[in-house]
Tab-separated table of C-alpha atoms in Angstrom:
chain	number	residue	atom	x	y	z
A	7	UNK	CA	-112.245	-8.974	14.853
A	8	UNK	CA	-115.138	-8.396	12.095
A	9	UNK	CA	-115.376	-4.772	13.511
A	10	UNK	CA	-111.569	-4.180	13.017
A	11	UNK	CA	-111.857	-5.612	9.446
A	12	UNK	CA	-114.876	-3.421	8.699
A	13	UNK	CA	-112.971	-0.303	10.006
A	14	UNK	CA	-109.896	-1.225	8.039
A	15	UNK	CA	-111.928	-1.690	4.654
A	16	UNK	CA	-113.770	1.550	5.526
A	17	UNK	CA	-110.719	3.456	6.079
A	18	UNK	CA	-109.110	2.142	2.898
A	19	UNK	CA	-112.120	2.997	0.977
A	20	UNK	CA	-111.868	6.519	2.512
A	21	UNK	CA	-108.312	6.836	1.491
A	22	UNK	CA	-109.013	6.009	-2.217
A	23	UNK	CA	-111.944	8.275	-2.403
A	24	UNK	CA	-110.066	11.225	-1.152
A	25	UNK	CA	-106.499	10.545	-2.568
A	26	UNK	CA	-106.462	12.102	-6.332
A	27	UNK	CA	-106.679	9.397	-8.738
A	28	UNK	CA	-103.849	11.004	-10.861
A	29	UNK	CA	-101.473	10.716	-8.140
A	30	UNK	CA	-102.292	7.005	-7.584
A	31	UNK	CA	-101.918	6.327	-11.190
A	32	UNK	CA	-98.581	8.500	-11.267
A	33	UNK	CA	-97.149	6.480	-8.718
A	34	UNK	CA	-97.889	3.151	-10.500
A	35	UNK	CA	-96.485	4.669	-13.593
A	36	UNK	CA	-93.144	6.105	-12.172
A	37	UNK	CA	-90.908	2.867	-12.376
A	38	UNK	CA	-92.093	2.361	-16.012
A	39	UNK	CA	-91.501	5.934	-16.822
A	40	UNK	CA	-87.970	5.983	-15.468
A	41	UNK	CA	-87.125	2.693	-17.410
A	42	UNK	CA	-88.299	4.233	-20.641
A	43	UNK	CA	-86.385	7.441	-20.206
A	44	UNK	CA	-83.155	6.178	-18.797
A	45	UNK	CA	-81.564	5.253	-22.104
A	46	UNK	CA	-82.085	8.738	-23.314
A	47	UNK	CA	-80.063	10.361	-20.451
A	48	UNK	CA	-76.481	11.202	-21.010
A	49	UNK	CA	-73.685	12.516	-18.719
A	50	UNK	CA	-71.814	15.491	-20.347
A	51	UNK	CA	-68.052	15.878	-19.428
A	52	UNK	CA	-66.133	18.849	-20.540
A	53	UNK	CA	-62.191	19.389	-20.780
A	54	UNK	CA	-59.960	22.370	-20.692
A	55	UNK	CA	-57.080	23.006	-23.156
A	56	UNK	CA	-54.866	20.764	-21.249
A	57	UNK	CA	-57.313	17.940	-21.269
A	58	UNK	CA	-58.168	18.184	-17.690
A	59	UNK	CA	-61.758	17.719	-16.616
A	60	UNK	CA	-63.601	21.034	-16.459
A	61	UNK	CA	-67.256	20.405	-15.767
A	62	UNK	CA	-70.054	17.782	-15.568
A	63	UNK	CA	-73.522	18.077	-16.412
A	64	UNK	CA	-76.748	16.204	-17.486
A	65	UNK	CA	-78.382	16.137	-20.972
A	66	UNK	CA	-80.819	13.988	-23.127
A	67	UNK	CA	-81.152	12.805	-26.786
A	68	UNK	CA	-83.746	14.948	-28.564
A	69	UNK	CA	-83.533	13.647	-32.086
A	70	UNK	CA	-82.559	10.325	-33.851
A	71	UNK	CA	-79.427	11.822	-35.466
A	72	UNK	CA	-77.950	12.111	-31.838
A	73	UNK	CA	-78.591	15.748	-31.217
A	74	UNK	CA	-78.511	16.514	-27.158
A	75	UNK	CA	-79.976	19.020	-25.082
A	76	UNK	CA	-78.302	20.436	-22.189
A	77	UNK	CA	-77.796	23.751	-20.078
A	78	UNK	CA	-75.675	26.036	-21.994
A	79	UNK	CA	-73.478	26.913	-18.945
A	80	UNK	CA	-72.405	23.245	-18.655
A	81	UNK	CA	-70.089	23.703	-21.829
A	82	UNK	CA	-69.038	27.211	-21.521
A	83	UNK	CA	-65.304	27.322	-21.349
A	84	UNK	CA	-64.903	23.814	-22.617
A	85	UNK	CA	-62.277	23.113	-25.184
A	86	UNK	CA	-63.489	19.710	-25.758
A	87	UNK	CA	-66.654	17.821	-24.688
A	88	UNK	CA	-68.176	14.379	-24.746
A	89	UNK	CA	-71.150	12.258	-23.666
A	90	UNK	CA	-71.381	9.147	-21.750
A	91	UNK	CA	-74.637	7.159	-22.414
A	92	UNK	CA	-76.577	5.060	-20.066
A	93	UNK	CA	-74.896	2.180	-21.486
A	94	UNK	CA	-71.480	3.594	-20.557
A	95	UNK	CA	-70.344	4.398	-24.018
A	96	UNK	CA	-68.402	7.675	-24.707
A	97	UNK	CA	-68.968	9.848	-27.799
A	98	UNK	CA	-67.527	13.180	-28.847
A	99	UNK	CA	-69.554	16.313	-29.035
A	100	UNK	CA	-68.764	17.610	-32.403
A	101	UNK	CA	-70.906	20.885	-32.873
A	102	UNK	CA	-73.278	23.308	-31.317
A	103	UNK	CA	-76.212	23.529	-33.638
A	104	UNK	CA	-78.584	25.819	-31.633
A	105	UNK	CA	-78.547	27.763	-28.291
A	106	UNK	CA	-80.917	29.978	-26.358
A	107	UNK	CA	-78.647	32.179	-24.212
A	108	UNK	CA	-81.330	33.653	-22.030
A	109	UNK	CA	-82.996	30.358	-21.439
A	110	UNK	CA	-79.593	28.812	-20.787
A	111	UNK	CA	-80.087	25.716	-23.094
A	112	UNK	CA	-78.198	24.485	-26.119
A	113	UNK	CA	-78.407	21.915	-28.605
A	114	UNK	CA	-75.416	19.827	-29.384
A	115	UNK	CA	-74.488	17.325	-32.188
A	116	UNK	CA	-72.852	14.156	-31.105
A	117	UNK	CA	-70.751	11.659	-33.290
A	118	UNK	CA	-72.802	8.695	-32.418
A	119	UNK	CA	-74.440	5.637	-34.375
A	120	UNK	CA	-78.003	6.125	-34.614
A	121	UNK	CA	-78.902	2.868	-33.197
A	122	UNK	CA	-77.527	3.997	-29.843
A	123	UNK	CA	-79.897	6.935	-29.883
A	124	UNK	CA	-83.233	6.917	-27.916
A	125	UNK	CA	-84.758	10.508	-28.235
A	126	UNK	CA	-87.369	11.914	-25.958
A	127	UNK	CA	-90.259	13.688	-27.064
A	128	UNK	CA	-91.082	17.301	-25.859
A	129	UNK	CA	-94.305	18.537	-24.843
A	130	UNK	CA	-95.503	21.739	-26.440
A	131	UNK	CA	-97.750	22.515	-23.599
A	132	UNK	CA	-97.081	24.107	-20.162
A	133	UNK	CA	-97.573	21.476	-17.245
A	134	UNK	CA	-100.401	21.879	-14.894
A	135	UNK	CA	-99.655	23.016	-11.443
A	136	UNK	CA	-99.699	19.825	-9.273
A	137	UNK	CA	-98.715	17.594	-12.065
A	138	UNK	CA	-96.359	14.612	-11.235
A	139	UNK	CA	-92.942	14.998	-12.709
A	140	UNK	CA	-89.623	13.011	-12.640
A	141	UNK	CA	-86.040	14.130	-13.250
A	142	UNK	CA	-83.246	11.836	-14.166
A	143	UNK	CA	-79.703	13.222	-14.180
A	144	UNK	CA	-76.296	12.917	-12.894
A	145	UNK	CA	-75.960	15.125	-9.747
A	146	UNK	CA	-72.413	15.283	-8.501
A	147	UNK	CA	-71.603	12.526	-11.159
A	148	UNK	CA	-73.896	10.045	-9.579
A	149	UNK	CA	-75.121	8.692	-12.798
A	150	UNK	CA	-78.927	8.081	-13.672
A	151	UNK	CA	-80.186	9.410	-10.347
A	152	UNK	CA	-83.842	9.688	-10.150
A	153	UNK	CA	-85.778	12.362	-8.277
A	154	UNK	CA	-89.446	12.847	-8.416
A	155	UNK	CA	-91.987	15.772	-7.351
A	156	UNK	CA	-94.654	17.806	-8.789
A	157	UNK	CA	-94.900	21.163	-10.686
A	158	UNK	CA	-95.418	23.704	-7.890
A	159	UNK	CA	-95.720	26.600	-9.949
A	160	UNK	CA	-95.427	28.137	-13.576
A	161	UNK	CA	-94.221	31.581	-13.060
A	162	UNK	CA	-94.112	34.520	-15.601
A	163	UNK	CA	-90.795	36.323	-15.247
A	164	UNK	CA	-90.678	39.754	-16.731
A	165	UNK	CA	-88.405	40.118	-19.770
A	166	UNK	CA	-87.777	36.336	-19.744
A	167	UNK	CA	-91.309	34.554	-20.112
A	168	UNK	CA	-92.402	31.476	-18.105
A	169	UNK	CA	-90.395	29.162	-15.880
A	170	UNK	CA	-91.402	25.995	-14.217
A	171	UNK	CA	-90.969	25.528	-10.530
A	172	UNK	CA	-90.699	22.025	-9.388
A	173	UNK	CA	-90.214	20.175	-6.022
A	174	UNK	CA	-87.670	17.532	-7.513
A	175	UNK	CA	-84.290	18.698	-6.438
A	176	UNK	CA	-81.880	20.139	-8.966
A	177	UNK	CA	-78.334	19.653	-7.611
A	178	UNK	CA	-74.977	20.613	-9.160
A	179	UNK	CA	-74.635	18.104	-12.318
A	180	UNK	CA	-78.334	17.991	-12.676
A	181	UNK	CA	-78.216	20.871	-14.929
A	182	UNK	CA	-79.588	19.953	-18.245
A	183	UNK	CA	-81.623	17.028	-17.099
A	184	UNK	CA	-84.878	16.317	-18.487
A	185	UNK	CA	-87.997	17.014	-16.432
A	186	UNK	CA	-90.548	14.505	-17.544
A	187	UNK	CA	-94.424	14.180	-17.043
A	188	UNK	CA	-96.108	10.787	-16.529
A	189	UNK	CA	-96.580	10.510	-20.336
A	190	UNK	CA	-93.012	10.258	-20.874
A	191	UNK	CA	-92.734	13.805	-22.297
A	192	UNK	CA	-90.066	16.296	-21.524
A	193	UNK	CA	-91.910	19.294	-19.900
A	194	UNK	CA	-88.687	21.244	-19.189
A	195	UNK	CA	-84.905	21.177	-18.578
A	196	UNK	CA	-83.673	21.244	-15.036
A	197	UNK	CA	-81.566	24.483	-14.642
A	198	UNK	CA	-81.044	25.815	-11.258
A	199	UNK	CA	-81.873	25.813	-7.537
A	200	UNK	CA	-82.289	28.784	-4.994
A	201	UNK	CA	-80.347	27.588	-2.028
A	202	UNK	CA	-82.269	30.082	0.163
A	203	UNK	CA	-85.405	27.905	0.271
A	204	UNK	CA	-86.567	24.236	0.182
A	205	UNK	CA	-87.987	22.827	-3.091
A	206	UNK	CA	-87.207	26.005	-4.992
A	207	UNK	CA	-86.107	24.322	-8.185
A	208	UNK	CA	-86.711	25.617	-11.668
A	209	UNK	CA	-86.729	24.265	-15.148
A	210	UNK	CA	-86.906	25.916	-18.590
A	211	UNK	CA	-89.998	25.029	-20.412
A	212	UNK	CA	-90.271	22.629	-23.223
A	213	UNK	CA	-91.567	25.296	-25.635
A	214	UNK	CA	-87.923	26.778	-25.583
A	215	UNK	CA	-86.425	23.518	-26.369
A	216	UNK	CA	-88.730	22.867	-29.448
A	217	UNK	CA	-87.428	26.299	-30.867
A	218	UNK	CA	-83.823	24.972	-30.896
A	219	UNK	CA	-83.869	23.687	-34.364
A	220	UNK	CA	-81.094	21.636	-35.912
A	221	UNK	CA	-79.117	23.695	-38.420
A	222	UNK	CA	-75.721	24.628	-39.692
A	223	UNK	CA	-73.580	24.090	-36.763
A	224	UNK	CA	-70.250	25.483	-35.324
A	225	UNK	CA	-67.374	23.439	-33.953
A	226	UNK	CA	-67.041	23.808	-30.099
A	227	UNK	CA	-63.861	25.871	-30.667
A	228	UNK	CA	-65.489	28.261	-33.038
A	229	UNK	CA	-68.454	28.596	-30.692
A	230	UNK	CA	-66.180	29.131	-27.701
A	231	UNK	CA	-64.311	31.865	-29.632
A	232	UNK	CA	-67.512	33.743	-30.620
A	233	UNK	CA	-69.040	33.239	-27.136
A	234	UNK	CA	-65.902	34.801	-25.508
A	235	UNK	CA	-65.998	37.766	-27.985
A	236	UNK	CA	-69.669	38.401	-27.132
A	237	UNK	CA	-68.939	38.164	-23.442
A	238	UNK	CA	-65.961	40.516	-23.593
A	239	UNK	CA	-68.229	43.124	-25.334
A	240	UNK	CA	-70.991	42.618	-22.840
A	241	UNK	CA	-71.298	44.988	-19.819
A	242	UNK	CA	-70.183	41.834	-17.602
A	243	UNK	CA	-67.148	41.188	-19.739
A	244	UNK	CA	-66.256	44.889	-20.016
A	245	UNK	CA	-66.286	45.204	-16.338
A	246	UNK	CA	-64.194	42.127	-15.628
A	247	UNK	CA	-61.642	43.346	-18.020
A	248	UNK	CA	-61.676	46.672	-16.329
A	249	UNK	CA	-61.039	44.840	-13.009
A	250	UNK	CA	-58.213	43.151	-14.642
A	251	UNK	CA	-56.340	46.330	-15.614
A	252	UNK	CA	-57.432	47.968	-12.273
A	253	UNK	CA	-55.865	45.570	-10.127
A	254	UNK	CA	-52.709	45.514	-12.427
A	255	UNK	CA	-52.526	49.201	-11.551
A	256	UNK	CA	-53.112	50.258	-15.158
A	257	UNK	CA	-55.888	52.764	-14.386
A	258	UNK	CA	-56.097	54.351	-17.741
A	259	UNK	CA	-56.930	51.251	-19.322
A	260	UNK	CA	-59.107	50.231	-16.590
A	261	UNK	CA	-60.951	53.319	-16.977
A	262	UNK	CA	-61.632	52.750	-20.825
A	263	UNK	CA	-63.412	49.383	-19.999
A	264	UNK	CA	-65.374	50.738	-17.013
A	265	UNK	CA	-66.592	53.645	-19.187
A	266	UNK	CA	-67.674	51.036	-21.791
A	267	UNK	CA	-69.157	48.882	-19.253
A	268	UNK	CA	-71.520	51.698	-17.855
A	269	UNK	CA	-72.551	52.477	-21.367
A	270	UNK	CA	-73.822	48.988	-21.728
A	271	UNK	CA	-75.387	48.945	-18.386
A	272	UNK	CA	-76.275	52.320	-16.804
A	273	UNK	CA	-77.398	50.599	-13.622
A	274	UNK	CA	-73.897	48.931	-12.844
A	275	UNK	CA	-72.986	50.578	-9.495
A	276	UNK	CA	-69.731	48.573	-9.133
A	277	UNK	CA	-68.439	49.796	-12.660
A	278	UNK	CA	-69.102	53.470	-11.513
A	279	UNK	CA	-67.519	52.747	-8.161
A	280	UNK	CA	-64.261	51.324	-9.656
A	281	UNK	CA	-64.222	54.124	-12.245
A	282	UNK	CA	-64.281	56.647	-9.455
A	283	UNK	CA	-61.509	54.784	-7.729
A	284	UNK	CA	-59.429	54.595	-10.871
A	285	UNK	CA	-60.036	58.424	-11.460
A	286	UNK	CA	-58.827	58.942	-7.827
A	287	UNK	CA	-55.625	56.896	-8.587
A	288	UNK	CA	-55.031	59.105	-11.361
A	289	UNK	CA	-55.553	62.433	-9.346
A	290	UNK	CA	-58.748	63.294	-11.185
A	291	UNK	CA	-60.710	63.890	-8.159
A	292	UNK	CA	-63.569	65.841	-9.611
A	293	UNK	CA	-64.319	63.192	-12.173
A	294	UNK	CA	-64.053	60.684	-9.344
A	295	UNK	CA	-66.776	62.463	-7.221
A	296	UNK	CA	-69.034	62.327	-10.254
A	297	UNK	CA	-68.533	58.661	-10.790
A	298	UNK	CA	-69.003	57.918	-6.964
A	299	UNK	CA	-72.333	60.095	-7.063
A	300	UNK	CA	-73.619	57.636	-9.909
A	301	UNK	CA	-72.623	54.583	-7.774
A	302	UNK	CA	-74.569	56.127	-4.789
A	303	UNK	CA	-77.474	57.081	-7.054
A	304	UNK	CA	-78.042	53.335	-8.144
A	305	UNK	CA	-76.850	51.916	-4.514
A	306	UNK	CA	-77.740	54.493	-1.881
A	307	UNK	CA	-76.292	52.263	0.938
A	308	UNK	CA	-72.693	51.854	-0.821
A	309	UNK	CA	-70.589	52.596	1.999
A	310	UNK	CA	-67.238	52.142	0.013
A	311	UNK	CA	-68.565	54.700	-2.539
A	312	UNK	CA	-69.233	57.129	0.214
A	313	UNK	CA	-65.871	56.674	1.893
A	314	UNK	CA	-64.016	57.051	-1.282
A	315	UNK	CA	-66.002	60.184	-2.361
A	316	UNK	CA	-65.316	61.569	1.082
A	317	UNK	CA	-61.400	60.898	0.273
A	318	UNK	CA	-61.759	62.779	-3.002
A	319	UNK	CA	-63.453	65.709	-1.410
A	320	UNK	CA	-60.577	65.897	1.139
A	321	UNK	CA	-58.043	65.727	-1.756
A	322	UNK	CA	-59.875	68.831	-3.175
A	323	UNK	CA	-59.997	70.636	0.011
A	324	UNK	CA	-63.715	70.477	0.342
A	325	UNK	CA	-63.829	69.492	3.941
A	326	UNK	CA	-67.537	69.958	4.776
A	327	UNK	CA	-68.546	67.756	1.930
A	328	UNK	CA	-66.032	65.095	2.841
A	329	UNK	CA	-67.338	65.066	6.327
A	330	UNK	CA	-70.792	64.392	5.118
A	331	UNK	CA	-69.812	61.667	2.951
A	332	UNK	CA	-67.760	59.990	5.668
A	333	UNK	CA	-70.578	60.465	8.010
A	334	UNK	CA	-72.875	58.660	5.611
A	335	UNK	CA	-70.468	55.741	5.062
A	336	UNK	CA	-70.163	55.312	8.926
A	337	UNK	CA	-73.953	55.538	9.242
A	338	UNK	CA	-74.352	52.530	6.884
A	339	UNK	CA	-71.394	50.552	8.205
A	340	UNK	CA	-70.553	51.787	11.761
A	341	UNK	CA	-67.635	49.498	11.989
A	342	UNK	CA	-66.214	50.527	8.725
A	343	UNK	CA	-62.544	51.245	9.673
A	344	UNK	CA	-61.502	53.174	6.279
A	345	UNK	CA	-64.259	55.792	6.888
A	346	UNK	CA	-63.167	56.270	10.410
A	347	UNK	CA	-59.541	56.750	9.353
A	348	UNK	CA	-60.286	59.336	6.845
């Protein structure tokens, strides 16, 4: 019996010696940290023009005046939005006061009594790899769900900056949740998950939150209008508008948008493809071929572009070139019926 007790004590001592002290302390702190941050968490509900629920997300108070941080995409397309606090009270979001489009984070003003607000502090430092963290949010509308994990990496993304990889899951509805360290500080905003792998969850660092200073705001309606105008003027928006007219068989109008889209993004293979197809529908086969060549330059294995280019060559009586283009399409997609039919 004494031997067993001695072994148990020895084994316990071994575990304590070789278990990082920081992790032991972190586990002890976790319930207290969660209790401290829960009152700062909000559920965000957005509505369309008809007042129907549009989307849900998570957020947290960042200042005593009731400003909330969340992911920008949570309120996109919203006609009206509100928060629901941890106490179950609902308040209207009145303004957008700052945003980081690239970082997909936004600062919102809320019409809420100051006594109801419990803001979180934000760390100005990047976390250490292996550091214990906790995420509290509303995945799938399940309010105040707690997930813990560690910082698995701090990655430097070209043309973007740093992003924090965490093991705590980021599910739909968790976007905008604070990622909090064991000091109770926000180190990032939960933003997205890569479905291809396990534990590939990401957060926007706290430094980007700090840069979102409160200033002169815009009403949600005004902000949405401006965001829509900016989107329509972007390569993505121009391409989308081109598709609208293309599938409406208004090919001249579609072309004008596709041409603008490729000026904004010279590497948009799909815009070149649909541009070529629109030219083909209008009988402008030489121009169609040039557009398809651009699509293929960007995306060499674009079977549909090879096929349509072959069809354009056929219309011009350039049979040898048509055969070569169609052979390429079949090589890329052996079962591609349209290439065989031509």
